[in-house]
């Protein structure tokens, strides 16, 4: 007799109803070829006794299996495994448990792409002191979500809850156009704007549109690694250009233009990533001239334009572009909170239209409720007020952090006080092993995530904007402890 | 003298401060080669008189231009256009206005991809009666956004507002795993789940992972056009299989497997898109067997599993998959509201890991606040209660709609009452021009969006779930008027 008791394991506390547990177990047996077409099933009374459950439950399971055509009833003869089921494979009766989906670690079909570990976001509760993020504790999220709630239950809610504009909610595009005009001297139209999921989606869409296999793209020798990853993903070839105190060396760009057919260039002129230097005005003019002459696209990633502490900032490249060579990427994420995945792209209309078509295939449209809420937030001047407030806080934090760095680590580091942004580029003495330092810091609850990208410059991009006084102190203290303990070891072994 | 008055046009009501308007105008002149390196600028008094503004404003503009290194001051000689600015191009003085960014319709660099119109979402306020969407008016959005607000301002808010888990907020993956277990007999682990932006992103990621140029993918002869578009986008070759009353003809699949190396198959077994038929149990078994034998991936898009009105539904293919051949796409969008872009993919762990890597490049991560809110919503049983309520409403609407169709259009159409989902597949008499009908309906405020995809089957997929009694009546009435007016014309011309 069939070992029903071993095969149908019932867990009365499981969320799945018992009768469905039986259904699942029997289907699995059929699939595995252990119950075969035409085989007679036990009576419901017998099975209920075997399984020690109510007979009605077994009847319900059989009904379900008949509805699903796994079982047939032949009157006065009994219940049988359906004759019309083609048998997949008849197996030898094997001991051991039936594989359940939960144990499926590997697909049966082949995968050519095997994921690497990549940069994992810290899962543990660590204090991250690198890269520079906004402090989400001061972001007026409550106001924003209050608006979301009103929009999602208000009278016009249908408009924002169903399928809508793939280019982004029109009210947000209008509000942003106005915002860009007043803050960056950029007068674009809502038709020249695409709302994206953070600046990441902007990068992805733009290089997807621009690149064919083997196309040349110029980037800084140090640059935003994620941008390089996206460019490589779309089979672009990277050409790197040195970066100095005035930003990217534009004469090297000129010389590359003479040697290669350049398709595009990726640049963060406002504060070069990761070193934070600003591209000088004359280099900007020269760069625009080169792009116009050689007809390549400048992808201007202006991730932290809204944070400048000293004089007025240089306007973005796009504000001076009269020919249509610049594609501009911006982010509201950096203004508020990283999880708020709101970014945008500004470009000539035909570029925006093409990007929108690609975007539709990826996720169809953005979150219209959030987009509408953000529009109202900007219209009411709340984003601007928040930026003013953050600017004040971050400027103070920059000053405090730089003072602290100088006091505590002065003998082993050098850095320029940045005139904007959320991070300082700190170069360490050449005998300090930064990867080892990161490991040490990790044991003390401090994350130096990103150090893998920067240690070849013997530098770390330390972020100050998200750290309050106590957190700064703690972070710098741990760095100091790490460095002094290495130094002790070195002098001992010397 | 330089025609300053014509060049610097000042709008005191514009949002940009006046001094920045002057800065912008002067930079544009330099860029255009009309003001050249070394040229002397007028004194601030003269310019303020010319422009009829306060002198202080001009001083502010000059200060800004000096800070940006566009201007140099030579003591006791005056202010000059900077010597260090390389001149882009010296132009003949041309009349006509300077092109502003707003007028840039076309990029200066080439675009190989030119956007087609594609399926535009109706911008006008139309009543759409096709395809089948949930009724957002009954969705408990207020509850959901109330939770969002609590999460975004609550004590643990940092966790959800900063960079987080690219695979999706863990609490939602856990809640979904439980939900899938109880509703679909699918016991997957949170590691086998990826949260996406709607099922659209699932489709995009999966075919990006699976396909290399020229790979064969089997789809229904009628199928979800967006899936076909994604497959083509990744250079897959489509092989089509007829669909009958039992769903996809699996013996044709078998024969294709013998002829071609099949990489994947896209299928909506619960309700075939667009015809709504259910794939029979025996075909399911056969299909899984073929996938196991030939090692291809079955992409199971289970977009409307949660809506079944008659007997229990067949479990999804993945619930029977013990080998790891099925990749399952689901959607919370269809349960609540289209704009709520929450979908998910279930697959073996190595597939999920690879998809997550791709996802990171596209938009880094999802909306963790919304994901956390949705998790709480499921944990509290609210999603389940909402589904129960919708099910009741939609069943009634299905019945009413089918009755109405039969009464009003019975002589020109035939259809099967669907046993689930949100739509009816309605085949029209062969002499009715469906594209003309759609045009007529459009003039009456009724949208038949999607008819382009279905008219070759002489059918329309009419959606009932989102229509209340009045809307149904109106929609069917307009169809009837359209048909009878054609008929009159036909009989007149005959």
mmCIF file with all atom_site columns, C-alpha atoms in Angstrom, chain A residues 15-16 27 31 64 68 70 84 86 88-89 91 101-102 104-111 113 115-116 119 121 125 136-137 141-142 145-146 148-149 152-153 157-158 160-163 166 178 181-182 187 192 197 200-201 204 208 210 233 263 281-282 285 288 292 295 297 312-314 318 320-321 323-327 337-339 341 347-351 354 357-358 360-364 369 471, chain B residues 15-16 27 31 64 68 70 84 86 88-89 101-102 104-111 113 115-116 119 121 125 136-137 141-142 145-146 148-149 152-153 157-158 160-163 166 178 181-182 187 192 197 200-201 204 208 229 233 263 281-282 285 288 292 295 297 312-314 318 320-321 323-327 337-339 341 347-351 353-354 357-358 360-364 369 471:
data_model
loop_
_atom_site.group_PDB
_atom_site.id
_atom_site.type_symbol
_atom_site.label_atom_id
_atom_site.label_alt_id
_atom_site.label_comp_id
_atom_site.label_asym_id
_atom_site.label_entity_id
_atom_site.label_seq_id
_atom_site.pdbx_PDB_ins_code
_atom_site.Cartn_x
_atom_site.Cartn_y
_atom_site.Cartn_z
_atom_site.occupancy
_atom_site.B_iso_or_equiv
_atom_site.pdbx_formal_charge
_atom_site.auth_seq_id
_atom_site.auth_comp_id
_atom_site.auth_asym_id
_atom_site.auth_atom_id
_atom_site.pdbx_PDB_model_num
ATOM 1   C CA . UNK A 1 15  ? -1.174  28.930 6.993   1.00 0.00 ? 15  UNK A CA 1
ATOM 2   C CA . UNK A 1 16  ? -2.209  26.709 4.078   1.00 0.00 ? 16  UNK A CA 1
ATOM 3   C CA . UNK A 1 27  ? 0.002   16.645 -7.238  1.00 0.00 ? 27  UNK A CA 1
ATOM 4   C CA . UNK A 1 31  ? 4.449   15.039 -11.072 1.00 0.00 ? 31  UNK A CA 1
ATOM 5   C CA . UNK A 1 64  ? -10.389 20.092 -5.552  1.00 0.00 ? 64  UNK A CA 1
ATOM 6   C CA . UNK A 1 68  ? -8.417  20.495 -11.394 1.00 0.00 ? 68  UNK A CA 1
ATOM 7   C CA . UNK A 1 70  ? -6.068  15.387 -11.594 1.00 0.00 ? 70  UNK A CA 1
ATOM 8   C CA . UNK A 1 84  ? -5.665  12.008 -19.551 1.00 0.00 ? 84  UNK A CA 1
ATOM 9   C CA . UNK A 1 86  ? 0.528   12.422 -19.636 1.00 0.00 ? 86  UNK A CA 1
ATOM 10  C CA . UNK A 1 88  ? 6.231   13.089 -17.097 1.00 0.00 ? 88  UNK A CA 1
ATOM 11  C CA . UNK A 1 89  ? 8.666   10.522 -15.938 1.00 0.00 ? 89  UNK A CA 1
ATOM 12  C CA . UNK A 1 91  ? 10.761  7.118  -11.248 1.00 0.00 ? 91  UNK A CA 1
ATOM 13  C CA . UNK A 1 101 ? 10.298  24.830 -3.993  1.00 0.00 ? 101 UNK A CA 1
ATOM 14  C CA . UNK A 1 102 ? 11.897  26.394 -0.952  1.00 0.00 ? 102 UNK A CA 1
ATOM 15  C CA . UNK A 1 104 ? 15.434  25.285 -5.114  1.00 0.00 ? 104 UNK A CA 1
ATOM 16  C CA . UNK A 1 105 ? 18.657  27.206 -5.155  1.00 0.00 ? 105 UNK A CA 1
ATOM 17  C CA . UNK A 1 106 ? 19.539  26.709 -8.790  1.00 0.00 ? 106 UNK A CA 1
ATOM 18  C CA . UNK A 1 107 ? 17.511  26.941 -11.955 1.00 0.00 ? 107 UNK A CA 1
ATOM 19  C CA . UNK A 1 108 ? 17.246  23.948 -14.273 1.00 0.00 ? 108 UNK A CA 1
ATOM 20  C CA . UNK A 1 109 ? 18.005  26.141 -17.273 1.00 0.00 ? 109 UNK A CA 1
ATOM 21  C CA . UNK A 1 110 ? 21.438  27.673 -17.763 1.00 0.00 ? 110 UNK A CA 1
ATOM 22  C CA . UNK A 1 111 ? 22.378  31.198 -16.707 1.00 0.00 ? 111 UNK A CA 1
ATOM 23  C CA . UNK A 1 113 ? 25.216  35.827 -16.074 1.00 0.00 ? 113 UNK A CA 1
ATOM 24  C CA . UNK A 1 115 ? 26.002  37.563 -10.082 1.00 0.00 ? 115 UNK A CA 1
ATOM 25  C CA . UNK A 1 116 ? 29.080  38.793 -8.306  1.00 0.00 ? 116 UNK A CA 1
ATOM 26  C CA . UNK A 1 119 ? 28.754  46.477 -3.504  1.00 0.00 ? 119 UNK A CA 1
ATOM 27  C CA . UNK A 1 121 ? 24.629  47.706 1.198   1.00 0.00 ? 121 UNK A CA 1
ATOM 28  C CA . UNK A 1 125 ? 23.199  48.464 11.814  1.00 0.00 ? 125 UNK A CA 1
ATOM 29  C CA . UNK A 1 136 ? 17.011  61.835 6.610   1.00 0.00 ? 136 UNK A CA 1
ATOM 30  C CA . UNK A 1 137 ? 16.214  62.857 10.166  1.00 0.00 ? 137 UNK A CA 1
ATOM 31  C CA . UNK A 1 141 ? 8.794   63.424 5.126   1.00 0.00 ? 141 UNK A CA 1
ATOM 32  C CA . UNK A 1 142 ? 5.654   63.752 7.174   1.00 0.00 ? 142 UNK A CA 1
ATOM 33  C CA . UNK A 1 145 ? 3.353   61.710 2.906   1.00 0.00 ? 145 UNK A CA 1
ATOM 34  C CA . UNK A 1 146 ? 0.505   63.760 4.304   1.00 0.00 ? 146 UNK A CA 1
ATOM 35  C CA . UNK A 1 148 ? 0.356   61.600 -0.661  1.00 0.00 ? 148 UNK A CA 1
ATOM 36  C CA . UNK A 1 149 ? -2.450  60.498 1.596   1.00 0.00 ? 149 UNK A CA 1
ATOM 37  C CA . UNK A 1 152 ? -4.628  59.052 -2.888  1.00 0.00 ? 152 UNK A CA 1
ATOM 38  C CA . UNK A 1 153 ? -7.969  59.520 -1.179  1.00 0.00 ? 153 UNK A CA 1
ATOM 39  C CA . UNK A 1 157 ? -7.568  60.286 -6.908  1.00 0.00 ? 157 UNK A CA 1
ATOM 40  C CA . UNK A 1 158 ? -8.541  58.295 -9.986  1.00 0.00 ? 158 UNK A CA 1
ATOM 41  C CA . UNK A 1 160 ? -3.211  59.477 -9.951  1.00 0.00 ? 160 UNK A CA 1
ATOM 42  C CA . UNK A 1 161 ? -4.077  55.866 -9.175  1.00 0.00 ? 161 UNK A CA 1
ATOM 43  C CA . UNK A 1 162 ? -4.519  54.458 -12.643 1.00 0.00 ? 162 UNK A CA 1
ATOM 44  C CA . UNK A 1 163 ? -2.187  54.220 -15.602 1.00 0.00 ? 163 UNK A CA 1
ATOM 45  C CA . UNK A 1 166 ? 5.082   57.701 -18.569 1.00 0.00 ? 166 UNK A CA 1
ATOM 46  C CA . UNK A 1 178 ? 10.255  76.464 -12.555 1.00 0.00 ? 178 UNK A CA 1
ATOM 47  C CA . UNK A 1 181 ? 14.911  78.112 -13.732 1.00 0.00 ? 181 UNK A CA 1
ATOM 48  C CA . UNK A 1 182 ? 15.184  79.916 -10.411 1.00 0.00 ? 182 UNK A CA 1
ATOM 49  C CA . UNK A 1 187 ? 14.870  77.524 -18.669 1.00 0.00 ? 187 UNK A CA 1
ATOM 50  C CA . UNK A 1 192 ? 12.238  68.602 -22.074 1.00 0.00 ? 192 UNK A CA 1
ATOM 51  C CA . UNK A 1 197 ? 13.415  56.717 -10.347 1.00 0.00 ? 197 UNK A CA 1
ATOM 52  C CA . UNK A 1 200 ? 20.286  55.955 -11.360 1.00 0.00 ? 200 UNK A CA 1
ATOM 53  C CA . UNK A 1 201 ? 17.470  55.405 -13.848 1.00 0.00 ? 201 UNK A CA 1
ATOM 54  C CA . UNK A 1 204 ? 20.649  53.740 -17.245 1.00 0.00 ? 204 UNK A CA 1
ATOM 55  C CA . UNK A 1 208 ? 21.028  52.630 -23.180 1.00 0.00 ? 208 UNK A CA 1
ATOM 56  C CA . UNK A 1 210 ? 23.353  56.493 -26.645 1.00 0.00 ? 210 UNK A CA 1
ATOM 57  C CA . UNK A 1 233 ? 26.798  47.219 -19.367 1.00 0.00 ? 233 UNK A CA 1
ATOM 58  C CA . UNK A 1 263 ? 30.106  59.232 -28.551 1.00 0.00 ? 263 UNK A CA 1
ATOM 59  C CA . UNK A 1 281 ? 34.708  78.237 -16.091 1.00 0.00 ? 281 UNK A CA 1
ATOM 60  C CA . UNK A 1 282 ? 37.239  78.213 -18.892 1.00 0.00 ? 282 UNK A CA 1
ATOM 61  C CA . UNK A 1 285 ? 33.499  76.729 -22.214 1.00 0.00 ? 285 UNK A CA 1
ATOM 62  C CA . UNK A 1 288 ? 31.027  72.722 -24.658 1.00 0.00 ? 288 UNK A CA 1
ATOM 63  C CA . UNK A 1 292 ? 29.702  71.037 -30.433 1.00 0.00 ? 292 UNK A CA 1
ATOM 64  C CA . UNK A 1 295 ? 29.115  66.242 -31.905 1.00 0.00 ? 295 UNK A CA 1
ATOM 65  C CA . UNK A 1 297 ? 26.853  64.110 -25.904 1.00 0.00 ? 297 UNK A CA 1
ATOM 66  C CA . UNK A 1 312 ? 27.411  81.350 -5.874  1.00 0.00 ? 312 UNK A CA 1
ATOM 67  C CA . UNK A 1 313 ? 28.111  78.176 -7.759  1.00 0.00 ? 313 UNK A CA 1
ATOM 68  C CA . UNK A 1 314 ? 28.939  78.050 -11.444 1.00 0.00 ? 314 UNK A CA 1
ATOM 69  C CA . UNK A 1 318 ? 23.352  72.793 -19.641 1.00 0.00 ? 318 UNK A CA 1
ATOM 70  C CA . UNK A 1 320 ? 25.012  77.512 -21.298 1.00 0.00 ? 320 UNK A CA 1
ATOM 71  C CA . UNK A 1 321 ? 24.132  74.938 -23.940 1.00 0.00 ? 321 UNK A CA 1
ATOM 72  C CA . UNK A 1 323 ? 23.197  73.635 -29.366 1.00 0.00 ? 323 UNK A CA 1
ATOM 73  C CA . UNK A 1 324 ? 21.690  70.600 -27.654 1.00 0.00 ? 324 UNK A CA 1
ATOM 74  C CA . UNK A 1 325 ? 24.839  68.729 -26.655 1.00 0.00 ? 325 UNK A CA 1
ATOM 75  C CA . UNK A 1 326 ? 24.143  68.347 -22.932 1.00 0.00 ? 326 UNK A CA 1
ATOM 76  C CA . UNK A 1 327 ? 21.924  65.787 -21.239 1.00 0.00 ? 327 UNK A CA 1
ATOM 77  C CA . UNK A 1 337 ? 16.192  61.143 1.427   1.00 0.00 ? 337 UNK A CA 1
ATOM 78  C CA . UNK A 1 338 ? 17.900  58.399 -0.588  1.00 0.00 ? 338 UNK A CA 1
ATOM 79  C CA . UNK A 1 339 ? 14.840  56.159 -0.457  1.00 0.00 ? 339 UNK A CA 1
ATOM 80  C CA . UNK A 1 341 ? 13.660  57.646 -5.689  1.00 0.00 ? 341 UNK A CA 1
ATOM 81  C CA . UNK A 1 347 ? 17.477  67.152 -22.664 1.00 0.00 ? 347 UNK A CA 1
ATOM 82  C CA . UNK A 1 348 ? 16.258  68.212 -26.106 1.00 0.00 ? 348 UNK A CA 1
ATOM 83  C CA . UNK A 1 349 ? 12.748  66.981 -26.818 1.00 0.00 ? 349 UNK A CA 1
ATOM 84  C CA . UNK A 1 350 ? 13.678  64.186 -29.200 1.00 0.00 ? 350 UNK A CA 1
ATOM 85  C CA . UNK A 1 351 ? 16.043  62.726 -26.595 1.00 0.00 ? 351 UNK A CA 1
ATOM 86  C CA . UNK A 1 354 ? 13.259  58.336 -26.890 1.00 0.00 ? 354 UNK A CA 1
ATOM 87  C CA . UNK A 1 357 ? 9.895   54.945 -24.769 1.00 0.00 ? 357 UNK A CA 1
ATOM 88  C CA . UNK A 1 358 ? 12.673  52.978 -23.087 1.00 0.00 ? 358 UNK A CA 1
ATOM 89  C CA . UNK A 1 360 ? 7.905   52.418 -20.530 1.00 0.00 ? 360 UNK A CA 1
ATOM 90  C CA . UNK A 1 361 ? 9.438   49.010 -21.150 1.00 0.00 ? 361 UNK A CA 1
ATOM 91  C CA . UNK A 1 362 ? 11.212  49.037 -17.802 1.00 0.00 ? 362 UNK A CA 1
ATOM 92  C CA . UNK A 1 363 ? 8.522   50.017 -15.331 1.00 0.00 ? 363 UNK A CA 1
ATOM 93  C CA . UNK A 1 364 ? 5.840   51.681 -17.434 1.00 0.00 ? 364 UNK A CA 1
ATOM 94  C CA . UNK A 1 369 ? 0.889   59.910 -6.214  1.00 0.00 ? 369 UNK A CA 1
ATOM 95  C CA . UNK A 1 471 ? 28.422  60.563 15.210  1.00 0.00 ? 471 UNK A CA 1
ATOM 96  C CA . UNK B 2 15  ? 11.118  83.930 -10.989 1.00 0.00 ? 15  UNK B CA 1
ATOM 97  C CA . UNK B 2 16  ? 14.850  84.330 -11.750 1.00 0.00 ? 16  UNK B CA 1
ATOM 98  C CA . UNK B 2 27  ? 27.312  84.388 -20.610 1.00 0.00 ? 27  UNK B CA 1
ATOM 99  C CA . UNK B 2 31  ? 29.307  81.662 -25.680 1.00 0.00 ? 31  UNK B CA 1
ATOM 100 C CA . UNK B 2 64  ? 28.775  86.950 -9.917  1.00 0.00 ? 64  UNK B CA 1
ATOM 101 C CA . UNK B 2 68  ? 32.551  82.581 -12.126 1.00 0.00 ? 68  UNK B CA 1
ATOM 102 C CA . UNK B 2 70  ? 33.875  85.278 -16.887 1.00 0.00 ? 70  UNK B CA 1
ATOM 103 C CA . UNK B 2 84  ? 41.580  83.040 -20.121 1.00 0.00 ? 84  UNK B CA 1
ATOM 104 C CA . UNK B 2 86  ? 38.969  80.261 -25.029 1.00 0.00 ? 86  UNK B CA 1
ATOM 105 C CA . UNK B 2 88  ? 34.307  78.929 -28.997 1.00 0.00 ? 88  UNK B CA 1
ATOM 106 C CA . UNK B 2 89  ? 33.537  80.482 -32.315 1.00 0.00 ? 89  UNK B CA 1
ATOM 107 C CA . UNK B 2 101 ? 17.191  75.918 -24.295 1.00 0.00 ? 101 UNK B CA 1
ATOM 108 C CA . UNK B 2 102 ? 13.416  75.861 -24.357 1.00 0.00 ? 102 UNK B CA 1
ATOM 109 C CA . UNK B 2 104 ? 15.851  72.899 -28.412 1.00 0.00 ? 104 UNK B CA 1
ATOM 110 C CA . UNK B 2 105 ? 13.789  70.167 -29.992 1.00 0.00 ? 105 UNK B CA 1
ATOM 111 C CA . UNK B 2 106 ? 16.613  68.136 -31.445 1.00 0.00 ? 106 UNK B CA 1
ATOM 112 C CA . UNK B 2 107 ? 19.952  67.022 -30.052 1.00 0.00 ? 107 UNK B CA 1
ATOM 113 C CA . UNK B 2 108 ? 23.181  68.004 -31.782 1.00 0.00 ? 108 UNK B CA 1
ATOM 114 C CA . UNK B 2 109 ? 24.436  64.409 -31.565 1.00 0.00 ? 109 UNK B CA 1
ATOM 115 C CA . UNK B 2 110 ? 22.833  61.643 -33.565 1.00 0.00 ? 110 UNK B CA 1
ATOM 116 C CA . UNK B 2 111 ? 20.136  59.300 -32.241 1.00 0.00 ? 111 UNK B CA 1
ATOM 117 C CA . UNK B 2 113 ? 16.604  55.136 -31.906 1.00 0.00 ? 113 UNK B CA 1
ATOM 118 C CA . UNK B 2 115 ? 10.655  56.871 -30.847 1.00 0.00 ? 115 UNK B CA 1
ATOM 119 C CA . UNK B 2 116 ? 7.474   55.692 -32.440 1.00 0.00 ? 116 UNK B CA 1
ATOM 120 C CA . UNK B 2 119 ? 0.548   52.937 -27.231 1.00 0.00 ? 119 UNK B CA 1
ATOM 121 C CA . UNK B 2 121 ? -2.115  56.385 -22.605 1.00 0.00 ? 121 UNK B CA 1
ATOM 122 C CA . UNK B 2 125 ? -10.555 62.331 -19.659 1.00 0.00 ? 125 UNK B CA 1
ATOM 123 C CA . UNK B 2 136 ? -9.245  52.298 -7.804  1.00 0.00 ? 136 UNK B CA 1
ATOM 124 C CA . UNK B 2 137 ? -12.270 53.858 -6.136  1.00 0.00 ? 137 UNK B CA 1
ATOM 125 C CA . UNK B 2 141 ? -5.396  53.692 -0.394  1.00 0.00 ? 141 UNK B CA 1
ATOM 126 C CA . UNK B 2 142 ? -5.961  55.884 2.616   1.00 0.00 ? 142 UNK B CA 1
ATOM 127 C CA . UNK B 2 145 ? -0.689  55.925 2.815   1.00 0.00 ? 145 UNK B CA 1
ATOM 128 C CA . UNK B 2 146 ? -1.535  56.372 6.480   1.00 0.00 ? 146 UNK B CA 1
ATOM 129 C CA . UNK B 2 148 ? 3.492   55.233 4.779   1.00 0.00 ? 148 UNK B CA 1
ATOM 130 C CA . UNK B 2 149 ? 3.222   58.427 6.741   1.00 0.00 ? 149 UNK B CA 1
ATOM 131 C CA . UNK B 2 152 ? 8.355   57.851 7.167   1.00 0.00 ? 152 UNK B CA 1
ATOM 132 C CA . UNK B 2 153 ? 8.106   59.818 10.368  1.00 0.00 ? 153 UNK B CA 1
ATOM 133 C CA . UNK B 2 157 ? 12.338  55.891 9.749   1.00 0.00 ? 157 UNK B CA 1
ATOM 134 C CA . UNK B 2 158 ? 16.080  56.024 9.054   1.00 0.00 ? 158 UNK B CA 1
ATOM 135 C CA . UNK B 2 160 ? 13.419  53.025 5.337   1.00 0.00 ? 160 UNK B CA 1
ATOM 136 C CA . UNK B 2 161 ? 14.596  56.418 4.137   1.00 0.00 ? 161 UNK B CA 1
ATOM 137 C CA . UNK B 2 162 ? 18.202  55.670 3.295   1.00 0.00 ? 162 UNK B CA 1
ATOM 138 C CA . UNK B 2 163 ? 19.769  53.251 0.862   1.00 0.00 ? 163 UNK B CA 1
ATOM 139 C CA . UNK B 2 166 ? 17.867  46.147 -3.531  1.00 0.00 ? 166 UNK B CA 1
ATOM 140 C CA . UNK B 2 178 ? 3.239   33.813 3.456   1.00 0.00 ? 178 UNK B CA 1
ATOM 141 C CA . UNK B 2 181 ? 1.675   30.084 0.429   1.00 0.00 ? 181 UNK B CA 1
ATOM 142 C CA . UNK B 2 182 ? -1.890  30.499 1.620   1.00 0.00 ? 182 UNK B CA 1
ATOM 143 C CA . UNK B 2 187 ? 5.973   27.769 -0.500  1.00 0.00 ? 187 UNK B CA 1
ATOM 144 C CA . UNK B 2 192 ? 13.423  33.394 -3.756  1.00 0.00 ? 192 UNK B CA 1
ATOM 145 C CA . UNK B 2 197 ? 8.159   48.044 -9.901  1.00 0.00 ? 197 UNK B CA 1
ATOM 146 C CA . UNK B 2 200 ? 6.527   45.237 -16.079 1.00 0.00 ? 200 UNK B CA 1
ATOM 147 C CA . UNK B 2 201 ? 9.924   45.392 -14.392 1.00 0.00 ? 201 UNK B CA 1
ATOM 148 C CA . UNK B 2 204 ? 12.106  43.406 -18.354 1.00 0.00 ? 204 UNK B CA 1
ATOM 149 C CA . UNK B 2 208 ? 17.281  40.729 -20.045 1.00 0.00 ? 208 UNK B CA 1
ATOM 150 C CA . UNK B 2 229 ? 7.995   43.976 -27.169 1.00 0.00 ? 229 UNK B CA 1
ATOM 151 C CA . UNK B 2 233 ? 14.018  44.436 -27.302 1.00 0.00 ? 233 UNK B CA 1
ATOM 152 C CA . UNK B 2 263 ? 15.397  29.289 -24.463 1.00 0.00 ? 263 UNK B CA 1
ATOM 153 C CA . UNK B 2 281 ? -4.400  20.590 -16.015 1.00 0.00 ? 281 UNK B CA 1
ATOM 154 C CA . UNK B 2 282 ? -3.117  18.012 -18.457 1.00 0.00 ? 282 UNK B CA 1
ATOM 155 C CA . UNK B 2 285 ? 1.728   18.761 -16.671 1.00 0.00 ? 285 UNK B CA 1
ATOM 156 C CA . UNK B 2 288 ? 6.345   21.320 -17.194 1.00 0.00 ? 288 UNK B CA 1
ATOM 157 C CA . UNK B 2 292 ? 12.308  19.855 -17.777 1.00 0.00 ? 292 UNK B CA 1
ATOM 158 C CA . UNK B 2 295 ? 15.695  22.751 -20.147 1.00 0.00 ? 295 UNK B CA 1
ATOM 159 C CA . UNK B 2 297 ? 12.537  28.544 -18.742 1.00 0.00 ? 297 UNK B CA 1
ATOM 160 C CA . UNK B 2 312 ? -11.088 26.976 -6.980  1.00 0.00 ? 312 UNK B CA 1
ATOM 161 C CA . UNK B 2 313 ? -8.557  27.953 -9.586  1.00 0.00 ? 313 UNK B CA 1
ATOM 162 C CA . UNK B 2 314 ? -5.826  25.669 -10.798 1.00 0.00 ? 314 UNK B CA 1
ATOM 163 C CA . UNK B 2 318 ? 5.278   27.188 -10.224 1.00 0.00 ? 318 UNK B CA 1
ATOM 164 C CA . UNK B 2 320 ? 4.061   22.186 -9.148  1.00 0.00 ? 320 UNK B CA 1
ATOM 165 C CA . UNK B 2 321 ? 7.628   22.931 -10.197 1.00 0.00 ? 321 UNK B CA 1
ATOM 166 C CA . UNK B 2 323 ? 12.976  21.241 -10.859 1.00 0.00 ? 323 UNK B CA 1
ATOM 167 C CA . UNK B 2 324 ? 13.399  24.983 -11.081 1.00 0.00 ? 324 UNK B CA 1
ATOM 168 C CA . UNK B 2 325 ? 12.077  25.611 -14.599 1.00 0.00 ? 325 UNK B CA 1
ATOM 169 C CA . UNK B 2 326 ? 9.466   28.244 -13.773 1.00 0.00 ? 326 UNK B CA 1
ATOM 170 C CA . UNK B 2 327 ? 10.005  31.959 -13.171 1.00 0.00 ? 327 UNK B CA 1
ATOM 171 C CA . UNK B 2 337 ? -4.409  50.275 -8.189  1.00 0.00 ? 337 UNK B CA 1
ATOM 172 C CA . UNK B 2 338 ? -2.343  50.448 -11.381 1.00 0.00 ? 338 UNK B CA 1
ATOM 173 C CA . UNK B 2 339 ? -0.295  53.383 -10.115 1.00 0.00 ? 339 UNK B CA 1
ATOM 174 C CA . UNK B 2 341 ? 3.852   49.862 -8.976  1.00 0.00 ? 341 UNK B CA 1
ATOM 175 C CA . UNK B 2 347 ? 12.393  31.973 -8.943  1.00 0.00 ? 347 UNK B CA 1
ATOM 176 C CA . UNK B 2 348 ? 15.267  29.789 -7.780  1.00 0.00 ? 348 UNK B CA 1
ATOM 177 C CA . UNK B 2 349 ? 17.756  31.705 -5.670  1.00 0.00 ? 349 UNK B CA 1
ATOM 178 C CA . UNK B 2 350 ? 20.477  32.039 -8.291  1.00 0.00 ? 350 UNK B CA 1
ATOM 179 C CA . UNK B 2 351 ? 17.986  33.568 -10.724 1.00 0.00 ? 351 UNK B CA 1
ATOM 180 C CA . UNK B 2 353 ? 20.336  37.045 -7.299  1.00 0.00 ? 353 UNK B CA 1
ATOM 181 C CA . UNK B 2 354 ? 21.133  37.707 -10.931 1.00 0.00 ? 354 UNK B CA 1
ATOM 182 C CA . UNK B 2 357 ? 22.113  42.706 -9.803  1.00 0.00 ? 357 UNK B CA 1
ATOM 183 C CA . UNK B 2 358 ? 20.420  43.944 -12.962 1.00 0.00 ? 358 UNK B CA 1
ATOM 184 C CA . UNK B 2 360 ? 20.467  47.714 -9.043  1.00 0.00 ? 360 UNK B CA 1
ATOM 185 C CA . UNK B 2 361 ? 21.739  49.204 -12.285 1.00 0.00 ? 361 UNK B CA 1
ATOM 186 C CA . UNK B 2 362 ? 18.272  50.345 -13.302 1.00 0.00 ? 362 UNK B CA 1
ATOM 187 C CA . UNK B 2 363 ? 16.936  52.101 -10.232 1.00 0.00 ? 363 UNK B CA 1
ATOM 188 C CA . UNK B 2 364 ? 19.070  50.824 -7.377  1.00 0.00 ? 364 UNK B CA 1
ATOM 189 C CA . UNK B 2 369 ? 8.502   53.133 2.696   1.00 0.00 ? 369 UNK B CA 1
ATOM 190 C CA . UNK B 2 471 ? -20.389 53.367 -16.774 1.00 0.00 ? 471 UNK B CA 1
#
